[in-house]
JSON list of C-alpha atoms in Angstrom, two decimals:
[
{"chain": "A", "resi": 1093, "resn": "UNK", "atom": "CA", "xyz": [127.82, -122.91, 123.08]},
{"chain": "A", "resi": 1094, "resn": "UNK", "atom": "CA", "xyz": [123.81, -121.83, 124.28]},
{"chain": "A", "resi": 1095, "resn": "UNK", "atom": "CA", "xyz": [122.85, -124.67, 122.32]},
{"chain": "A", "resi": 1096, "resn": "UNK", "atom": "CA", "xyz": [124.20, -126.76, 124.32]},
{"chain": "A", "resi": 1097, "resn": "UNK", "atom": "CA", "xyz": [123.13, -125.66, 127.37]},
{"chain": "A", "resi": 1098, "resn": "UNK", "atom": "CA", "xyz": [119.43, -125.60, 125.73]},
{"chain": "A", "resi": 1099, "resn": "UNK", "atom": "CA", "xyz": [119.45, -129.17, 125.14]},
{"chain": "A", "resi": 1100, "resn": "UNK", "atom": "CA", "xyz": [120.92, -130.32, 128.66]},
{"chain": "A", "resi": 1101, "resn": "UNK", "atom": "CA", "xyz": [117.89, -128.24, 130.18]},
{"chain": "A", "resi": 1102, "resn": "UNK", "atom": "CA", "xyz": [115.58, -129.94, 127.44]},
{"chain": "A", "resi": 1103, "resn": "UNK", "atom": "CA", "xyz": [116.69, -133.47, 128.58]},
{"chain": "A", "resi": 1104, "resn": "UNK", "atom": "CA", "xyz": [116.56, -132.83, 132.44]},
{"chain": "A", "resi": 1105, "resn": "UNK", "atom": "CA", "xyz": [112.97, -131.51, 132.38]},
{"chain": "A", "resi": 1106, "resn": "UNK", "atom": "CA", "xyz": [110.10, -133.63, 133.75]},
{"chain": "A", "resi": 1107, "resn": "UNK", "atom": "CA", "xyz": [107.45, -133.99, 131.51]},
{"chain": "A", "resi": 1108, "resn": "UNK", "atom": "CA", "xyz": [104.98, -135.79, 134.06]},
{"chain": "A", "resi": 1109, "resn": "UNK", "atom": "CA", "xyz": [103.93, -132.60, 136.54]},
{"chain": "A", "resi": 1110, "resn": "UNK", "atom": "CA", "xyz": [100.28, -131.44, 136.43]},
{"chain": "A", "resi": 1111, "resn": "UNK", "atom": "CA", "xyz": [99.27, -128.25, 136.06]},
{"chain": "A", "resi": 1112, "resn": "UNK", "atom": "CA", "xyz": [99.81, -126.47, 139.36]},
{"chain": "A", "resi": 1113, "resn": "UNK", "atom": "CA", "xyz": [99.09, -122.94, 140.30]},
{"chain": "A", "resi": 1114, "resn": "UNK", "atom": "CA", "xyz": [99.46, -120.37, 143.19]},
{"chain": "A", "resi": 1115, "resn": "UNK", "atom": "CA", "xyz": [96.16, -121.58, 146.02]},
{"chain": "A", "resi": 1116, "resn": "UNK", "atom": "CA", "xyz": [96.33, -125.07, 144.77]},
{"chain": "A", "resi": 1117, "resn": "UNK", "atom": "CA", "xyz": [96.87, -127.77, 147.95]},
{"chain": "A", "resi": 1118, "resn": "UNK", "atom": "CA", "xyz": [99.24, -129.99, 147.02]},
{"chain": "A", "resi": 1119, "resn": "UNK", "atom": "CA", "xyz": [101.48, -133.18, 147.93]},
{"chain": "A", "resi": 1120, "resn": "UNK", "atom": "CA", "xyz": [104.86, -133.29, 147.33]},
{"chain": "A", "resi": 1121, "resn": "UNK", "atom": "CA", "xyz": [106.69, -136.46, 147.40]},
{"chain": "A", "resi": 1122, "resn": "UNK", "atom": "CA", "xyz": [110.42, -135.69, 148.32]},
{"chain": "A", "resi": 1123, "resn": "UNK", "atom": "CA", "xyz": [113.42, -138.41, 148.56]},
{"chain": "A", "resi": 1124, "resn": "UNK", "atom": "CA", "xyz": [114.90, -138.76, 151.61]},
{"chain": "A", "resi": 1125, "resn": "UNK", "atom": "CA", "xyz": [117.95, -140.38, 151.67]},
{"chain": "A", "resi": 1126, "resn": "UNK", "atom": "CA", "xyz": [119.54, -141.29, 155.22]},
{"chain": "A", "resi": 1127, "resn": "UNK", "atom": "CA", "xyz": [122.99, -143.21, 154.85]},
{"chain": "A", "resi": 1128, "resn": "UNK", "atom": "CA", "xyz": [122.56, -145.84, 152.32]},
{"chain": "A", "resi": 1129, "resn": "UNK", "atom": "CA", "xyz": [118.69, -146.22, 152.68]},
{"chain": "A", "resi": 1130, "resn": "UNK", "atom": "CA", "xyz": [116.16, -143.79, 150.17]},
{"chain": "A", "resi": 1131, "resn": "UNK", "atom": "CA", "xyz": [112.45, -142.89, 151.09]},
{"chain": "A", "resi": 1132, "resn": "UNK", "atom": "CA", "xyz": [109.98, -140.96, 150.11]},
{"chain": "A", "resi": 1133, "resn": "UNK", "atom": "CA", "xyz": [108.66, -137.71, 152.60]},
{"chain": "A", "resi": 1134, "resn": "UNK", "atom": "CA", "xyz": [104.96, -136.23, 151.80]},
{"chain": "A", "resi": 1135, "resn": "UNK", "atom": "CA", "xyz": [104.84, -132.68, 152.24]},
{"chain": "A", "resi": 1136, "resn": "UNK", "atom": "CA", "xyz": [101.51, -131.18, 151.84]},
{"chain": "A", "resi": 1137, "resn": "UNK", "atom": "CA", "xyz": [100.01, -127.81, 151.93]},
{"chain": "A", "resi": 1138, "resn": "UNK", "atom": "CA", "xyz": [99.08, -124.97, 149.83]},
{"chain": "A", "resi": 1139, "resn": "UNK", "atom": "CA", "xyz": [101.06, -122.99, 146.87]},
{"chain": "A", "resi": 1140, "resn": "UNK", "atom": "CA", "xyz": [102.06, -119.57, 147.89]},
{"chain": "A", "resi": 1141, "resn": "UNK", "atom": "CA", "xyz": [103.81, -118.70, 145.02]},
{"chain": "A", "resi": 1142, "resn": "UNK", "atom": "CA", "xyz": [105.55, -119.80, 142.09]},
{"chain": "A", "resi": 1143, "resn": "UNK", "atom": "CA", "xyz": [108.81, -118.59, 140.33]},
{"chain": "A", "resi": 1144, "resn": "UNK", "atom": "CA", "xyz": [110.54, -118.76, 136.67]},
{"chain": "A", "resi": 1145, "resn": "UNK", "atom": "CA", "xyz": [110.46, -121.05, 133.71]},
{"chain": "A", "resi": 1146, "resn": "UNK", "atom": "CA", "xyz": [111.78, -123.63, 132.60]},
{"chain": "A", "resi": 1147, "resn": "UNK", "atom": "CA", "xyz": [114.44, -125.75, 134.47]},
{"chain": "A", "resi": 1148, "resn": "UNK", "atom": "CA", "xyz": [114.60, -123.39, 137.48]},
{"chain": "A", "resi": 1149, "resn": "UNK", "atom": "CA", "xyz": [111.01, -123.17, 138.36]},
{"chain": "A", "resi": 1150, "resn": "UNK", "atom": "CA", "xyz": [110.51, -123.49, 141.83]},
{"chain": "A", "resi": 1151, "resn": "UNK", "atom": "CA", "xyz": [107.16, -123.61, 143.90]},
{"chain": "A", "resi": 1152, "resn": "UNK", "atom": "CA", "xyz": [107.10, -122.49, 147.17]},
{"chain": "A", "resi": 1153, "resn": "UNK", "atom": "CA", "xyz": [104.18, -124.97, 149.80]},
{"chain": "A", "resi": 1154, "resn": "UNK", "atom": "CA", "xyz": [103.23, -123.36, 153.03]},
{"chain": "A", "resi": 1155, "resn": "UNK", "atom": "CA", "xyz": [101.83, -126.34, 155.31]},
{"chain": "A", "resi": 1156, "resn": "UNK", "atom": "CA", "xyz": [100.83, -125.78, 159.33]},
{"chain": "A", "resi": 1157, "resn": "UNK", "atom": "CA", "xyz": [102.03, -128.59, 161.68]},
{"chain": "A", "resi": 1158, "resn": "UNK", "atom": "CA", "xyz": [101.04, -128.21, 165.37]},
{"chain": "A", "resi": 1159, "resn": "UNK", "atom": "CA", "xyz": [100.43, -123.81, 164.90]},
{"chain": "A", "resi": 1160, "resn": "UNK", "atom": "CA", "xyz": [103.62, -123.97, 163.24]},
{"chain": "A", "resi": 1161, "resn": "UNK", "atom": "CA", "xyz": [103.85, -122.71, 159.88]},
{"chain": "A", "resi": 1162, "resn": "UNK", "atom": "CA", "xyz": [106.50, -124.49, 157.32]},
{"chain": "A", "resi": 1163, "resn": "UNK", "atom": "CA", "xyz": [107.79, -123.17, 154.35]},
{"chain": "A", "resi": 1164, "resn": "UNK", "atom": "CA", "xyz": [109.62, -124.95, 151.39]},
{"chain": "A", "resi": 1165, "resn": "UNK", "atom": "CA", "xyz": [110.98, -124.04, 148.25]},
{"chain": "A", "resi": 1166, "resn": "UNK", "atom": "CA", "xyz": [110.85, -126.93, 145.98]},
{"chain": "A", "resi": 1167, "resn": "UNK", "atom": "CA", "xyz": [112.60, -126.75, 143.02]},
{"chain": "A", "resi": 1168, "resn": "UNK", "atom": "CA", "xyz": [110.36, -128.44, 140.52]},
{"chain": "A", "resi": 1169, "resn": "UNK", "atom": "CA", "xyz": [112.75, -130.62, 137.53]},
{"chain": "A", "resi": 1170, "resn": "UNK", "atom": "CA", "xyz": [114.48, -131.34, 140.90]},
{"chain": "A", "resi": 1171, "resn": "UNK", "atom": "CA", "xyz": [115.75, -135.66, 140.73]},
{"chain": "A", "resi": 1172, "resn": "UNK", "atom": "CA", "xyz": [114.76, -135.10, 144.42]},
{"chain": "A", "resi": 1173, "resn": "UNK", "atom": "CA", "xyz": [111.17, -134.76, 143.72]},
{"chain": "A", "resi": 1174, "resn": "UNK", "atom": "CA", "xyz": [109.20, -138.16, 143.59]},
{"chain": "A", "resi": 1175, "resn": "UNK", "atom": "CA", "xyz": [106.28, -136.32, 141.95]},
{"chain": "A", "resi": 1176, "resn": "UNK", "atom": "CA", "xyz": [103.53, -133.68, 142.41]},
{"chain": "A", "resi": 1177, "resn": "UNK", "atom": "CA", "xyz": [99.44, -134.93, 143.20]},
{"chain": "A", "resi": 1178, "resn": "UNK", "atom": "CA", "xyz": [97.38, -131.48, 143.30]},
{"chain": "A", "resi": 1179, "resn": "UNK", "atom": "CA", "xyz": [94.77, -132.46, 145.73]},
{"chain": "A", "resi": 1180, "resn": "UNK", "atom": "CA", "xyz": [92.50, -129.34, 145.76]},
{"chain": "A", "resi": 1181, "resn": "UNK", "atom": "CA", "xyz": [92.13, -126.62, 143.26]},
{"chain": "A", "resi": 1182, "resn": "UNK", "atom": "CA", "xyz": [92.09, -123.26, 145.08]},
{"chain": "A", "resi": 1183, "resn": "UNK", "atom": "CA", "xyz": [91.07, -119.61, 143.71]},
{"chain": "A", "resi": 1184, "resn": "UNK", "atom": "CA", "xyz": [92.68, -116.81, 144.57]},
{"chain": "A", "resi": 1185, "resn": "UNK", "atom": "CA", "xyz": [93.32, -113.20, 142.95]},
{"chain": "A", "resi": 1186, "resn": "UNK", "atom": "CA", "xyz": [97.07, -112.82, 142.78]},
{"chain": "A", "resi": 1187, "resn": "UNK", "atom": "CA", "xyz": [100.10, -114.44, 142.07]},
{"chain": "A", "resi": 1188, "resn": "UNK", "atom": "CA", "xyz": [101.53, -114.81, 145.44]},
{"chain": "A", "resi": 1189, "resn": "UNK", "atom": "CA", "xyz": [99.98, -115.15, 148.51]},
{"chain": "A", "resi": 1190, "resn": "UNK", "atom": "CA", "xyz": [102.19, -113.73, 151.24]},
{"chain": "A", "resi": 1191, "resn": "UNK", "atom": "CA", "xyz": [98.44, -112.35, 152.64]},
{"chain": "A", "resi": 1192, "resn": "UNK", "atom": "CA", "xyz": [98.52, -115.83, 153.88]},
{"chain": "A", "resi": 1193, "resn": "UNK", "atom": "CA", "xyz": [101.15, -115.61, 156.65]},
{"chain": "A", "resi": 1194, "resn": "UNK", "atom": "CA", "xyz": [98.85, -113.33, 158.44]},
{"chain": "A", "resi": 1195, "resn": "UNK", "atom": "CA", "xyz": [95.60, -114.98, 158.22]},
{"chain": "A", "resi": 1196, "resn": "UNK", "atom": "CA", "xyz": [94.95, -118.15, 160.39]},
{"chain": "A", "resi": 1197, "resn": "UNK", "atom": "CA", "xyz": [92.40, -120.52, 161.23]},
{"chain": "A", "resi": 1198, "resn": "UNK", "atom": "CA", "xyz": [88.95, -120.70, 159.54]},
{"chain": "A", "resi": 1199, "resn": "UNK", "atom": "CA", "xyz": [90.41, -117.24, 157.58]},
{"chain": "A", "resi": 1200, "resn": "UNK", "atom": "CA", "xyz": [93.08, -119.07, 155.91]},
{"chain": "A", "resi": 1201, "resn": "UNK", "atom": "CA", "xyz": [90.59, -120.76, 153.77]},
{"chain": "A", "resi": 1202, "resn": "UNK", "atom": "CA", "xyz": [90.98, -120.52, 150.24]},
{"chain": "A", "resi": 1203, "resn": "UNK", "atom": "CA", "xyz": [87.90, -120.90, 148.03]},
{"chain": "A", "resi": 1204, "resn": "UNK", "atom": "CA", "xyz": [87.36, -123.95, 146.09]},
{"chain": "A", "resi": 1205, "resn": "UNK", "atom": "CA", "xyz": [88.18, -123.35, 142.05]},
{"chain": "A", "resi": 1206, "resn": "UNK", "atom": "CA", "xyz": [85.60, -125.26, 139.41]},
{"chain": "A", "resi": 1207, "resn": "UNK", "atom": "CA", "xyz": [88.23, -127.60, 137.09]}
]
């Protein structure tokens, strides 16, 4: 029985996802469906955590808009996600950078990581 579940999970996994790590600045292109119309809405921010592996993998992205912080959790392999783009690689020493929630302005900058 578990063999069927694993086969279905492999079938639904995306293969075109770039390597995403905590601290990276990414643009997540999300498919938004409004009535009968469908459009792609970009969400650009810093990855503050990654959870799970395989088909259940999620990424939490945080962005600042007019001084208000917005965090969204994206299932990586969801059909609602059109694509991920890594804009900048960040150098951090923790797997979950929740301390970013308490920082503002220049203090919230993340050092650039060499490829």
